[in-house]
Coordinates of C-alpha atoms (C1' of nucleotides) in Angstrom, one line a residue:
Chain D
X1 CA -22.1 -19.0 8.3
X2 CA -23.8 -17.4 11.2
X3 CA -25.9 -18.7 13.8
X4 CA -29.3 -18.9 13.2
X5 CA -30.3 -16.2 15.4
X6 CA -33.8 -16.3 15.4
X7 CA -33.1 -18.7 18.6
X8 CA -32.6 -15.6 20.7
X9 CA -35.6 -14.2 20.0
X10 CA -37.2 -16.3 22.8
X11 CA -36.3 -14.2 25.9
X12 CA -40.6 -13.4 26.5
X13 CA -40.8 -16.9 26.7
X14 CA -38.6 -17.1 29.4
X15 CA -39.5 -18.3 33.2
X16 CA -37.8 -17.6 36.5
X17 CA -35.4 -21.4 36.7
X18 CA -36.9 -23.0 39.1
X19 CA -35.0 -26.2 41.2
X20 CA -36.3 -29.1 40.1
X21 CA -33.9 -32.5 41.7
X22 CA -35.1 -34.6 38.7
X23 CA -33.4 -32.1 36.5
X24 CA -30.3 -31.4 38.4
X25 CA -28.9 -34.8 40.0
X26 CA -26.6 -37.3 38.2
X27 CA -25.2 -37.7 34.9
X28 CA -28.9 -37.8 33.1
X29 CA -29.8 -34.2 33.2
X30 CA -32.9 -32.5 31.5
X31 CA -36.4 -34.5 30.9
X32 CA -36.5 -37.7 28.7
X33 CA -39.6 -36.8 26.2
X34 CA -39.0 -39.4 24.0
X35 CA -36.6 -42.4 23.3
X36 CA -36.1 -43.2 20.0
X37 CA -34.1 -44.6 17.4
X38 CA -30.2 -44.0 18.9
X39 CA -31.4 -40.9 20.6
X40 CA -33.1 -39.7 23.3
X41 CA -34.9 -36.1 23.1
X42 CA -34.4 -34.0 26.2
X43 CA -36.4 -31.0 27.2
X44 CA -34.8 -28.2 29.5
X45 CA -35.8 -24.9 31.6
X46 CA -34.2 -22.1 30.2
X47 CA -30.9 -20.9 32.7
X48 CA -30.2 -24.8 33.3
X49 CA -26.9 -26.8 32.5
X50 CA -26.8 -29.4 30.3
X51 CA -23.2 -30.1 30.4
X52 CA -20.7 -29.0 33.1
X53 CA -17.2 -28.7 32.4
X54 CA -16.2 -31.4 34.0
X55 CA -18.6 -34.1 33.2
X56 CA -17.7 -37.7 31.7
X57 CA -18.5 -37.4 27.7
X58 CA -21.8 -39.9 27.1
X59 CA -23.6 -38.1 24.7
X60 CA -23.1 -35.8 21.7
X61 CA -26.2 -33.2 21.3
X62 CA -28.0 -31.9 18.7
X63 CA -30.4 -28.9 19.3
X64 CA -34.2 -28.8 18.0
X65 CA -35.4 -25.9 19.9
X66 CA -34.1 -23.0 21.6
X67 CA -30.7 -21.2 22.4
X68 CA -27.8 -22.8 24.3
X69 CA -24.5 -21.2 25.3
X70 CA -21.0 -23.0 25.2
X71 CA -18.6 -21.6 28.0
X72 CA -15.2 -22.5 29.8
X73 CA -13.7 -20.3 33.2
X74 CA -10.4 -20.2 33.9
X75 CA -9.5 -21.1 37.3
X76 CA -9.6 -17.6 39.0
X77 CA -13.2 -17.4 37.7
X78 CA -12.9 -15.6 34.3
X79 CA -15.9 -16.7 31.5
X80 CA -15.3 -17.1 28.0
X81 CA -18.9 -17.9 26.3
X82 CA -17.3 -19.5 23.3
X83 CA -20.5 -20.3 21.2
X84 CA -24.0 -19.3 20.7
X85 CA -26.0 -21.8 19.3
X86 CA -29.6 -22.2 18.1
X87 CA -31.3 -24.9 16.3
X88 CA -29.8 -27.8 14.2
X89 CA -26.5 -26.8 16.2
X90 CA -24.1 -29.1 17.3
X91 CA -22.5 -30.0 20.6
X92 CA -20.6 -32.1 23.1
X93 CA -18.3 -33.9 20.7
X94 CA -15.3 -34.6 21.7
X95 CA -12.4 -37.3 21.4
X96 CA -10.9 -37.0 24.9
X97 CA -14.1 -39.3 26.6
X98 CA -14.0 -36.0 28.7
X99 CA -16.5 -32.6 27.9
X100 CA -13.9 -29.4 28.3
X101 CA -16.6 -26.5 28.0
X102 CA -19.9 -26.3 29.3
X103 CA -23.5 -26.6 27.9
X104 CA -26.0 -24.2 29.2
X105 CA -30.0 -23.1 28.0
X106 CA -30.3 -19.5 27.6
X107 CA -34.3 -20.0 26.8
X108 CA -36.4 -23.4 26.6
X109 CA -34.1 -25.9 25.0
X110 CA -35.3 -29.5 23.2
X111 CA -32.4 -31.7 22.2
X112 CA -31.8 -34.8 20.9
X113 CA -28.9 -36.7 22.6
X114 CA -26.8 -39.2 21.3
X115 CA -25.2 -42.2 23.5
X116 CA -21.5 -41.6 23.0
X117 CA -21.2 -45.6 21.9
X118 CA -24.2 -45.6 19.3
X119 CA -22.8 -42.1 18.2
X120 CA -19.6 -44.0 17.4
X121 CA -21.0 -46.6 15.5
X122 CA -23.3 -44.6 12.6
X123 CA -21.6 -43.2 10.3
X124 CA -24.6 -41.4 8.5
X125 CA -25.2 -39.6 11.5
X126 CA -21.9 -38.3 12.1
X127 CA -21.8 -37.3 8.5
X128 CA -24.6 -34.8 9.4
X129 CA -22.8 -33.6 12.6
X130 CA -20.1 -33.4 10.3
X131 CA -21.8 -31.2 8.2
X132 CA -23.0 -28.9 10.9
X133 CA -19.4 -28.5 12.6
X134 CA -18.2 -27.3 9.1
X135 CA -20.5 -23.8 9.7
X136 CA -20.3 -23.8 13.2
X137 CA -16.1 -24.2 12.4
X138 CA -16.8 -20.6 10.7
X139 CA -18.5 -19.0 13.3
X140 CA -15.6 -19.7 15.5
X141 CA -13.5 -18.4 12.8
X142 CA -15.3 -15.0 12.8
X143 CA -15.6 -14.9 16.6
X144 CA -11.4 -15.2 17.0
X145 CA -11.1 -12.5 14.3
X146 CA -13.6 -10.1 16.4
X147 CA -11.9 -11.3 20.0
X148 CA -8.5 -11.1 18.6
X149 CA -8.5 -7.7 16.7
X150 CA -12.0 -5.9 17.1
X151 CA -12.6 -3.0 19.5
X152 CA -15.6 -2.9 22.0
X153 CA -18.1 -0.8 19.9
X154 CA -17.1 -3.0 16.5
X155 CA -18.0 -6.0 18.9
X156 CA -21.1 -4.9 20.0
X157 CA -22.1 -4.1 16.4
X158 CA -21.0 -7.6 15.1
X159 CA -22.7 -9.4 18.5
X160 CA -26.5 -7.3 17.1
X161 CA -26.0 -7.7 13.1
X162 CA -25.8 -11.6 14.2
X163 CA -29.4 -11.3 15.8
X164 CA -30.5 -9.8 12.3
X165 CA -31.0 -13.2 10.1
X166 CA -30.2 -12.7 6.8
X167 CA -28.1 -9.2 7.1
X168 CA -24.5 -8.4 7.3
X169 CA -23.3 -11.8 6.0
X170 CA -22.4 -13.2 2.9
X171 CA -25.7 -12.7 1.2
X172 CA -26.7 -9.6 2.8
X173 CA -30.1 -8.7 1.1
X174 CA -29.6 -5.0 1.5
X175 CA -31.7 -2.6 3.2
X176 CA -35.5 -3.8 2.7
X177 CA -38.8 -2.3 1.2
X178 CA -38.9 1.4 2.9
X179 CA -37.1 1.5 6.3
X180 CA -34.2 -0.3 7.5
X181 CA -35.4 -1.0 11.2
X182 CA -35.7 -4.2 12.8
X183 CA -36.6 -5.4 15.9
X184 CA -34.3 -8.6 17.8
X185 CA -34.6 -9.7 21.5
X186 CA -31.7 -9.8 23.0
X187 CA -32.0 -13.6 25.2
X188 CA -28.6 -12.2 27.0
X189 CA -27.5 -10.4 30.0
X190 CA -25.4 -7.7 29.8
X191 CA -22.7 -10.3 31.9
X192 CA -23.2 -12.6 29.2
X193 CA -22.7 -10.4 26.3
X194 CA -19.4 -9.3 27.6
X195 CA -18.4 -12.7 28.3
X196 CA -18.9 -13.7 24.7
X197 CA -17.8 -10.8 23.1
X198 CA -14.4 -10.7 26.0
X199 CA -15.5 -7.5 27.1
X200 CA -16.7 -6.3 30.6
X201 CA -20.5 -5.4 31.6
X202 CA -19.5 -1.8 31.8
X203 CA -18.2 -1.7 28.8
X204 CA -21.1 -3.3 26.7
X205 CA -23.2 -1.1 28.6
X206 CA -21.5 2.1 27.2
X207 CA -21.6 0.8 23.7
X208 CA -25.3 0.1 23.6
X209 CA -25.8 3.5 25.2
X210 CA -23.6 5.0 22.4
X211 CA -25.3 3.4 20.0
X212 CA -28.6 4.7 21.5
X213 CA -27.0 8.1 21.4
X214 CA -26.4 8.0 18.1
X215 CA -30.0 6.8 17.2
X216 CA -28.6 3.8 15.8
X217 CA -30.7 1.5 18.2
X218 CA -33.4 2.6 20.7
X219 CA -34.9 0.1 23.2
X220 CA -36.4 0.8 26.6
X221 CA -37.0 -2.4 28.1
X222 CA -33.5 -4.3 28.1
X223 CA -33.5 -7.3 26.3
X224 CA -35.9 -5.7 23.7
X225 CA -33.8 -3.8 20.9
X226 CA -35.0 -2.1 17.9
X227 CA -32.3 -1.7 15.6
X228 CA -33.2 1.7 13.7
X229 CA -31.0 1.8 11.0
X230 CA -29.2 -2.0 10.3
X231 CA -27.2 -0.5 7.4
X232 CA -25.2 2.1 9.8
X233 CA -25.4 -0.3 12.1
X234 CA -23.1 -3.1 9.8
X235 CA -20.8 -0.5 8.9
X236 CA -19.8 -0.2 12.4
X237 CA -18.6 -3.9 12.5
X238 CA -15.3 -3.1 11.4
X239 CA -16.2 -5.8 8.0
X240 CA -16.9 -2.9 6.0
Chain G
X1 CA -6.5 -31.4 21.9
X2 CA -3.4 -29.1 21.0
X3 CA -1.5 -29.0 18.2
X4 CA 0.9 -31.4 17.1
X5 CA 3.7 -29.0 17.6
X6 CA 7.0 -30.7 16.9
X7 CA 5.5 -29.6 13.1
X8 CA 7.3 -25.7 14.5
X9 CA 9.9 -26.9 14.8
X10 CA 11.4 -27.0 11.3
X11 CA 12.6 -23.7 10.7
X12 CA 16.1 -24.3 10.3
X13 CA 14.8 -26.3 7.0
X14 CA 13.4 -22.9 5.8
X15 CA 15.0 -21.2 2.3
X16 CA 13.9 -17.9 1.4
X17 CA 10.9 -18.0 -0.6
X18 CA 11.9 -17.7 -4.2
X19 CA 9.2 -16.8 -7.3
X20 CA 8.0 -19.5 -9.6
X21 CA 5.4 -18.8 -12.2
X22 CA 4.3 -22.4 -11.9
X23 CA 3.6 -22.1 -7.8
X24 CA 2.0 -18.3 -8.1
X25 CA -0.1 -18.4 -11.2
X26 CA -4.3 -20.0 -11.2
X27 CA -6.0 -21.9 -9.2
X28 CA -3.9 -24.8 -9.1
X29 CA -1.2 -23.5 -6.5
X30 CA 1.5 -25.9 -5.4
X31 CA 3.4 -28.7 -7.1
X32 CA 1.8 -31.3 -7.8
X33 CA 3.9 -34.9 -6.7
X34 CA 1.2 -37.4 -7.4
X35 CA -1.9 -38.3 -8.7
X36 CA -3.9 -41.0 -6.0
X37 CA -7.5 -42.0 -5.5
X38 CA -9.4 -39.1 -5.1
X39 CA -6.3 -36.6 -3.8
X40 CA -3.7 -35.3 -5.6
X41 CA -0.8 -34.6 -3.4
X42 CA 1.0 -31.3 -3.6
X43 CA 3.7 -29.2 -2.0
X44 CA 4.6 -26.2 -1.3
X45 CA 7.4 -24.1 -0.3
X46 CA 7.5 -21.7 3.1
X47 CA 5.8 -18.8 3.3
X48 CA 3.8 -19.4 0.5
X49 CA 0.1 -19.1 -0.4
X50 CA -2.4 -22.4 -0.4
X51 CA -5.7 -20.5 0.0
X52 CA -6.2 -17.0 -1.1
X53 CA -9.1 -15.5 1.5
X54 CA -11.4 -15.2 -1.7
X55 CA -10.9 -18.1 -3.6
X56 CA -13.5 -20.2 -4.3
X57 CA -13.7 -23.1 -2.9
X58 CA -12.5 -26.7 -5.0
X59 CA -10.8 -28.6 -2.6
X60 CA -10.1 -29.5 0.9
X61 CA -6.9 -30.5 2.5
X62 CA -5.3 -32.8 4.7
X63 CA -1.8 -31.5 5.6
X64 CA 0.9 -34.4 5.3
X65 CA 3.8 -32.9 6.5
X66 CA 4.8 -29.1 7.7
X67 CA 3.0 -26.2 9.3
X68 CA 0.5 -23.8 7.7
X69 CA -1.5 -21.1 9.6
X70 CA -5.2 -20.1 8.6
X71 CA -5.5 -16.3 9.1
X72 CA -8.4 -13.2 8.0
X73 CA -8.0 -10.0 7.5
X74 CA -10.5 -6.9 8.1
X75 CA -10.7 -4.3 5.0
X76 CA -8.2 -1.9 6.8
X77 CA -5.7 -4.5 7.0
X78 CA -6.1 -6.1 10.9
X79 CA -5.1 -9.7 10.8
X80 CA -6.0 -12.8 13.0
X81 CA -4.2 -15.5 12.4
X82 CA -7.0 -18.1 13.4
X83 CA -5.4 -21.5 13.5
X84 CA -1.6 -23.1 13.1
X85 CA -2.4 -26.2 12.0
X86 CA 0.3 -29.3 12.1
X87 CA 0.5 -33.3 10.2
X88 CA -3.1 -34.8 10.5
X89 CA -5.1 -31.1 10.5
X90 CA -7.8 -30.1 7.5
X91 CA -9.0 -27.3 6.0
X92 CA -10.8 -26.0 3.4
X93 CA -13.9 -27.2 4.1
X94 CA -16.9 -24.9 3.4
X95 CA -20.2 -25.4 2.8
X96 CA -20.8 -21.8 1.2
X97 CA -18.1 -23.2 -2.1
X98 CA -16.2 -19.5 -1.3
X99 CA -13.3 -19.3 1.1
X100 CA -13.7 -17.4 4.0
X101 CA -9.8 -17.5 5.2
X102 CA -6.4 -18.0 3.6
X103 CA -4.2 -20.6 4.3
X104 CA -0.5 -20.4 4.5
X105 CA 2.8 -22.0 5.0
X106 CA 4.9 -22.1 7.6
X107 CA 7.5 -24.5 6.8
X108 CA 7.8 -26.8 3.7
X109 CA 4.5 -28.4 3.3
X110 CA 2.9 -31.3 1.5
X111 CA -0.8 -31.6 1.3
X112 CA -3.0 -33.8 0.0
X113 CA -5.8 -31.8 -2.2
X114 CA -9.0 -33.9 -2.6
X115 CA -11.5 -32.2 -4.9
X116 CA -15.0 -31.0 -3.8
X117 CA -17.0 -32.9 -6.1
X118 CA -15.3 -36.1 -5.1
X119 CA -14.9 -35.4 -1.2
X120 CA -18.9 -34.9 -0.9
X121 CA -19.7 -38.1 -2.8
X122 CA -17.1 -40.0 -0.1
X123 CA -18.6 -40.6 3.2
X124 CA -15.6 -42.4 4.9
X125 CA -13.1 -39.9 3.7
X126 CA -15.7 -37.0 5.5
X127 CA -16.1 -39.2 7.7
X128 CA -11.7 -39.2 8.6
X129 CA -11.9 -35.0 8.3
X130 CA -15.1 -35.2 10.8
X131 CA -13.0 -37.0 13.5
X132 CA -10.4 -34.6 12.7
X133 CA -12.4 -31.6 12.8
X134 CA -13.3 -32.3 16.7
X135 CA -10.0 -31.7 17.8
X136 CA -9.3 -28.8 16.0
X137 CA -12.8 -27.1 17.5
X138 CA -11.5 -28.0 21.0
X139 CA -8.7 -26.2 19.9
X140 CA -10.5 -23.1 18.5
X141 CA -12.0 -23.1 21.6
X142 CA -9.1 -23.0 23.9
X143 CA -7.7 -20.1 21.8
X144 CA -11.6 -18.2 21.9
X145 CA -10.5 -18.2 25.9
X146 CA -7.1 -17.0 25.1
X147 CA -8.3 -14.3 23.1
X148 CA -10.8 -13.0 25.1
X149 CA -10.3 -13.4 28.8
X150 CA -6.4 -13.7 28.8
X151 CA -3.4 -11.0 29.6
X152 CA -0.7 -10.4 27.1
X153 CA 1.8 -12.4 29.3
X154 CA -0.7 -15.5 29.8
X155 CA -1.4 -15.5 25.7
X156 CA 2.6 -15.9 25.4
X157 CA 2.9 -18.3 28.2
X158 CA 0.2 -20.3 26.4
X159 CA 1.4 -19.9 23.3
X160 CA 4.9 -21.4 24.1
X161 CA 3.5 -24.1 26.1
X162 CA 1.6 -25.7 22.7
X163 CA 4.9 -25.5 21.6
X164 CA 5.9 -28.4 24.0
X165 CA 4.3 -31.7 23.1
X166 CA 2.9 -33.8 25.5
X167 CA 3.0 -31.0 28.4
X168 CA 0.4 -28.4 29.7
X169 CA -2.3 -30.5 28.3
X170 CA -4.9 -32.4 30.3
X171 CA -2.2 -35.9 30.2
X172 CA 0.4 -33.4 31.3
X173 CA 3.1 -36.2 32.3
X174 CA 5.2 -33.9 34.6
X175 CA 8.7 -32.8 35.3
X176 CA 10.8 -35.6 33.2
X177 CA 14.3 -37.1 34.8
X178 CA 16.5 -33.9 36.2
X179 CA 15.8 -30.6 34.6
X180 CA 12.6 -29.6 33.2
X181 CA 13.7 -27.9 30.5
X182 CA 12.8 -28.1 26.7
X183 CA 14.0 -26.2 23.2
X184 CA 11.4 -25.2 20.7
X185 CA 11.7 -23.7 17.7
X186 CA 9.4 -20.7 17.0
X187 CA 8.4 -20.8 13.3
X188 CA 6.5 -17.8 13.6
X189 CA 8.0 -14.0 13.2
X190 CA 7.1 -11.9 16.2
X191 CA 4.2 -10.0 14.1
X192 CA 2.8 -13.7 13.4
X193 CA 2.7 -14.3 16.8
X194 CA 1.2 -11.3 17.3
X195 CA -1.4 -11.6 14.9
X196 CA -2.2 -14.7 16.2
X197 CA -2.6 -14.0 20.1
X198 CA -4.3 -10.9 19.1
X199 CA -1.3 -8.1 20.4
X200 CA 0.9 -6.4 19.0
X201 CA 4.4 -7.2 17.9
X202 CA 5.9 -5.3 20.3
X203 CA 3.9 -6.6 23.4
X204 CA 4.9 -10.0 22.2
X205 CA 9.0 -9.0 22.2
X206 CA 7.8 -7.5 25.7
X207 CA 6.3 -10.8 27.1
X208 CA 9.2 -12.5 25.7
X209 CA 11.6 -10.2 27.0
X210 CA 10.0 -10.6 30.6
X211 CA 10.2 -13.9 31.1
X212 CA 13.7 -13.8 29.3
X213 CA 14.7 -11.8 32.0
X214 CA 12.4 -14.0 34.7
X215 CA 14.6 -16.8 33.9
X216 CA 11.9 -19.1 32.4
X217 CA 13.3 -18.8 28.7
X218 CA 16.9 -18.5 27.1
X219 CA 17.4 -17.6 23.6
X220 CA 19.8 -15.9 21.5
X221 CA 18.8 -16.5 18.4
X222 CA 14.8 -15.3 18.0
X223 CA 13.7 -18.8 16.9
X224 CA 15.3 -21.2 18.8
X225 CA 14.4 -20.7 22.5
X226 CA 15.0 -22.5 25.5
X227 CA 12.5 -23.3 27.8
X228 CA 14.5 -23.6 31.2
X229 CA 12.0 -24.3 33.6
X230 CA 8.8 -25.9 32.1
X231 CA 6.3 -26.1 34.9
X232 CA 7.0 -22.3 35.9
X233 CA 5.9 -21.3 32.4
X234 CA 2.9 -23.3 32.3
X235 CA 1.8 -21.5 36.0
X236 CA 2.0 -18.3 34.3
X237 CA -0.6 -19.6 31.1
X238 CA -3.3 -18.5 33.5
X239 CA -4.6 -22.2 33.3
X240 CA -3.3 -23.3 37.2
Chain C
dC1 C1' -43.3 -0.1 50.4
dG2 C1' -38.9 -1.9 50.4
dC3 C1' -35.7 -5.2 48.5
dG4 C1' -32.7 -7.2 45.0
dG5 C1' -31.1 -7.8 40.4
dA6 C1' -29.9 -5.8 36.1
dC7 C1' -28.4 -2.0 34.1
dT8 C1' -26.3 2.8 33.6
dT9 C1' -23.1 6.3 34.4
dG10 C1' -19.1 8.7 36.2
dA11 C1' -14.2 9.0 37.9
dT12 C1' -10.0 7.0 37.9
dC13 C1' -6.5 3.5 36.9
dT14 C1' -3.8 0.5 34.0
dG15 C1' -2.4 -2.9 30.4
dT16 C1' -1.7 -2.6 26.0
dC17 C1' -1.1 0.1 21.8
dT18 C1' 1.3 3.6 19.3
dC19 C1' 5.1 6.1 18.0
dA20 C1' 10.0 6.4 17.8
dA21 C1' 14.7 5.2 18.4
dG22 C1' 18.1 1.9 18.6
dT23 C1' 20.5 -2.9 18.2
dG24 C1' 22.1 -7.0 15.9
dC25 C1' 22.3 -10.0 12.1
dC26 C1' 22.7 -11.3 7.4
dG27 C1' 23.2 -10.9 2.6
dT28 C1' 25.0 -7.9 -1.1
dG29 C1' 28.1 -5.5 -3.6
dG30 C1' 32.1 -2.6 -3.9
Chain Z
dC1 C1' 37.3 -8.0 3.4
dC2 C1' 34.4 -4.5 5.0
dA3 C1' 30.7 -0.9 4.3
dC4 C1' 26.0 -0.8 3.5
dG5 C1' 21.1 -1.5 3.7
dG6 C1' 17.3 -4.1 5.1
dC7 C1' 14.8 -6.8 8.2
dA8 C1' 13.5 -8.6 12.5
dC9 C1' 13.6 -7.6 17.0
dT10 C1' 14.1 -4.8 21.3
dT11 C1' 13.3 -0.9 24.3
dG12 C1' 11.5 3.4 25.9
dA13 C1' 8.1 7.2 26.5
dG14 C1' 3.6 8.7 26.1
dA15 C1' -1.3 8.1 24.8
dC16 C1' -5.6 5.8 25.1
dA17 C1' -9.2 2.1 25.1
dG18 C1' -11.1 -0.5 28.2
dA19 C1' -11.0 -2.3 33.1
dT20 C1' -11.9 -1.3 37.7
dC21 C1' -14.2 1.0 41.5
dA22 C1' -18.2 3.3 43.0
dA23 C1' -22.5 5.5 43.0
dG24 C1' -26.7 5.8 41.2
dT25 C1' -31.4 4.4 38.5
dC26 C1' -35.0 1.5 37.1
dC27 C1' -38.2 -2.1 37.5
dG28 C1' -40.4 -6.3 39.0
dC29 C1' -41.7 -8.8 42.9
dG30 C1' -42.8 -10.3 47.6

DNA sequence: CGCGGACTTGATCTGTCTCAAGTGCCGTGG
DNA sequence: CCACGGCACTTGAGACAGATCAAGTCCGCG
């Protein structure tokens, strides 16, 4: 049901982008490791696009390593980060011939990438993308609830117990052994966050802060958050 | 990419929902018409209940004719209607075997139900939701941008605009003959709307009012409405 | 040491929500 | 046939969450 968020935990790994033509120019973007049976694994920098918005549809996408971000702007220059997506992820389907969100690394990303035509043509592997979309089809579920009807703090929340794996969903396991702290890196701006959870900068900025306040959280460095208490910390996702 | 819409537009065929024991009662909602090779194909009145949010999970559907919408609801009672879903769409499809949203109907419906067991074990029927599935994730997309980047008026705009088949979209064909002006029938009650643009029902009658008022819509009656000048409501989506 | 980028915090503004009437339509029953 | 009640919708007035505008702070880096 959620992402596996384990795949933002990456942000120490993280280098400054640095311009690199090979990896920019043309339609073949990223660094061919390997060709292989029907696909072609890719290695990217972390902050690099893998798909613009724009760009002809010739591969479908499958993620080995690391964190990618799904996005589309409006005209006037308003984000929506639609997705998060981690490992075994899913993306660049489509049935137009045309991509209509973009694909971008948030940390060191390998995929494997499907030609469009060879995609087309095996069934077996579509039935595993298949399979995939079906979980990632419930995340987007979730995410329309909490854009739709959530407020900014219950956001917030929801955007940190996702960066918990195995709390707050389905099969919560409760709070564990003696103290109910854990620590997540948080591979996001505070730009990003907002973008994702609809919100503005300022505004994620406060909630963190109030959640800080309320010694629900405590980090000091940004991107490194210690939640202190996860199960007060759930119960402010509006699910409970 | 958007929904096939003309499947709003049957609300004169509505009757108000009446109560039968054999549509309410089990697991085994709906009327069953006939039994086929793998789906059993049922139907169901307006305004009635396919998928309770908790049920668990025995079949998936393919909707043959009529409109459903697939909505969640917080504990305190917040909905989000997530996805209005036309002739051609799926649903049901988990891969935890317990719902996670409830599916209703709009209009008359008739589904057909295929069970679990016997959907996993058949790749080329998976294989028919898969292709499926795409559009309605290009779809859940569009709306995550809608939700969380987009003004009250823009969500309406939008909204109405899905309502018009074959404009607005990226194969937009233009101003046709003279006038470019359409009727649709809303389906939806203004709190549905709401609910499902993430406002309230007032805002919505507000929106509606405006552009009422603006000259872009006509309507006396709340579900038939007259979309006088086409182009001018698509400007005001917030996607030009 | 000084600059720039990311974040925080405060003050104010505003779009949407909330609360509260009021209207119009339709079905029911006298 | 008309009075009545209920439901969906509209409209207004005021409140409020979050956006916007504007300083700051902190930290890494050249």
């Amino acid at each position: 049901m959620s992402l596996d968020t384990r795949s933002f935990e990456h942000a120490e790994d993280r280098v400054p982008p640095k311009f690199d033509a090979r990896w920019s120019l043309g339609p073949a973007r990223g660094h061919v490791v390997a060709e292989g049976t029907g696909g072609r694994i890719l290695e990217f920098e972390p902050r690099h696009t893998i798909i613009d918005e724009t760009d002809a549809a010739r591969c479908s996408y499958m993620i080995l390593e690391g964190s990618v971000m799904i996005s589309k702007m409006l005209p006037d220059g308003r984000r929506q980060i639609i997705e998060l997506l981690g490992p075994g992820d899913v993306f660049g389907m489509t049935t137009t011939g045309i991509h209509e969100s973009a694909a971008d690394t948030l940390t060191p990303v390998r995929v494997t990438a499907y030609d469009r035509a060879a995609f087309e043509r095996d069934g077996s592997l579509q039935l595993v993308f298949a399979e995939r979309l079906k979980n990632q089809i419930c995340a987007l579920h979730d995410h329309a609830m909490l854009l739709g009807r959530k407020t900014a703090r219950e956001r917030v929340a929801t955007f940190l117990m996702r960066l918990i794996p195995g709390r707050g969903g389905s099969g919560c396991l409760g709070p564990q052994a003696d103290a109910d702290r854990r620590s997540v890196t948080v591979a996001l701006t505070r730009q990003e966050i907002a973008d994702y959870l609809g919100l503005t900068l300022e505004t994620v900025s406060r909630a963190f802060s109030q959640l800080k306040r309320e010694g629900i959280l405590s980090y000091g460095h940004h991107d490194a958050v210690t939640v202190t208490d996860v199960c007060r910390l759930c119960r402010q996702t509006g699910a409970h």
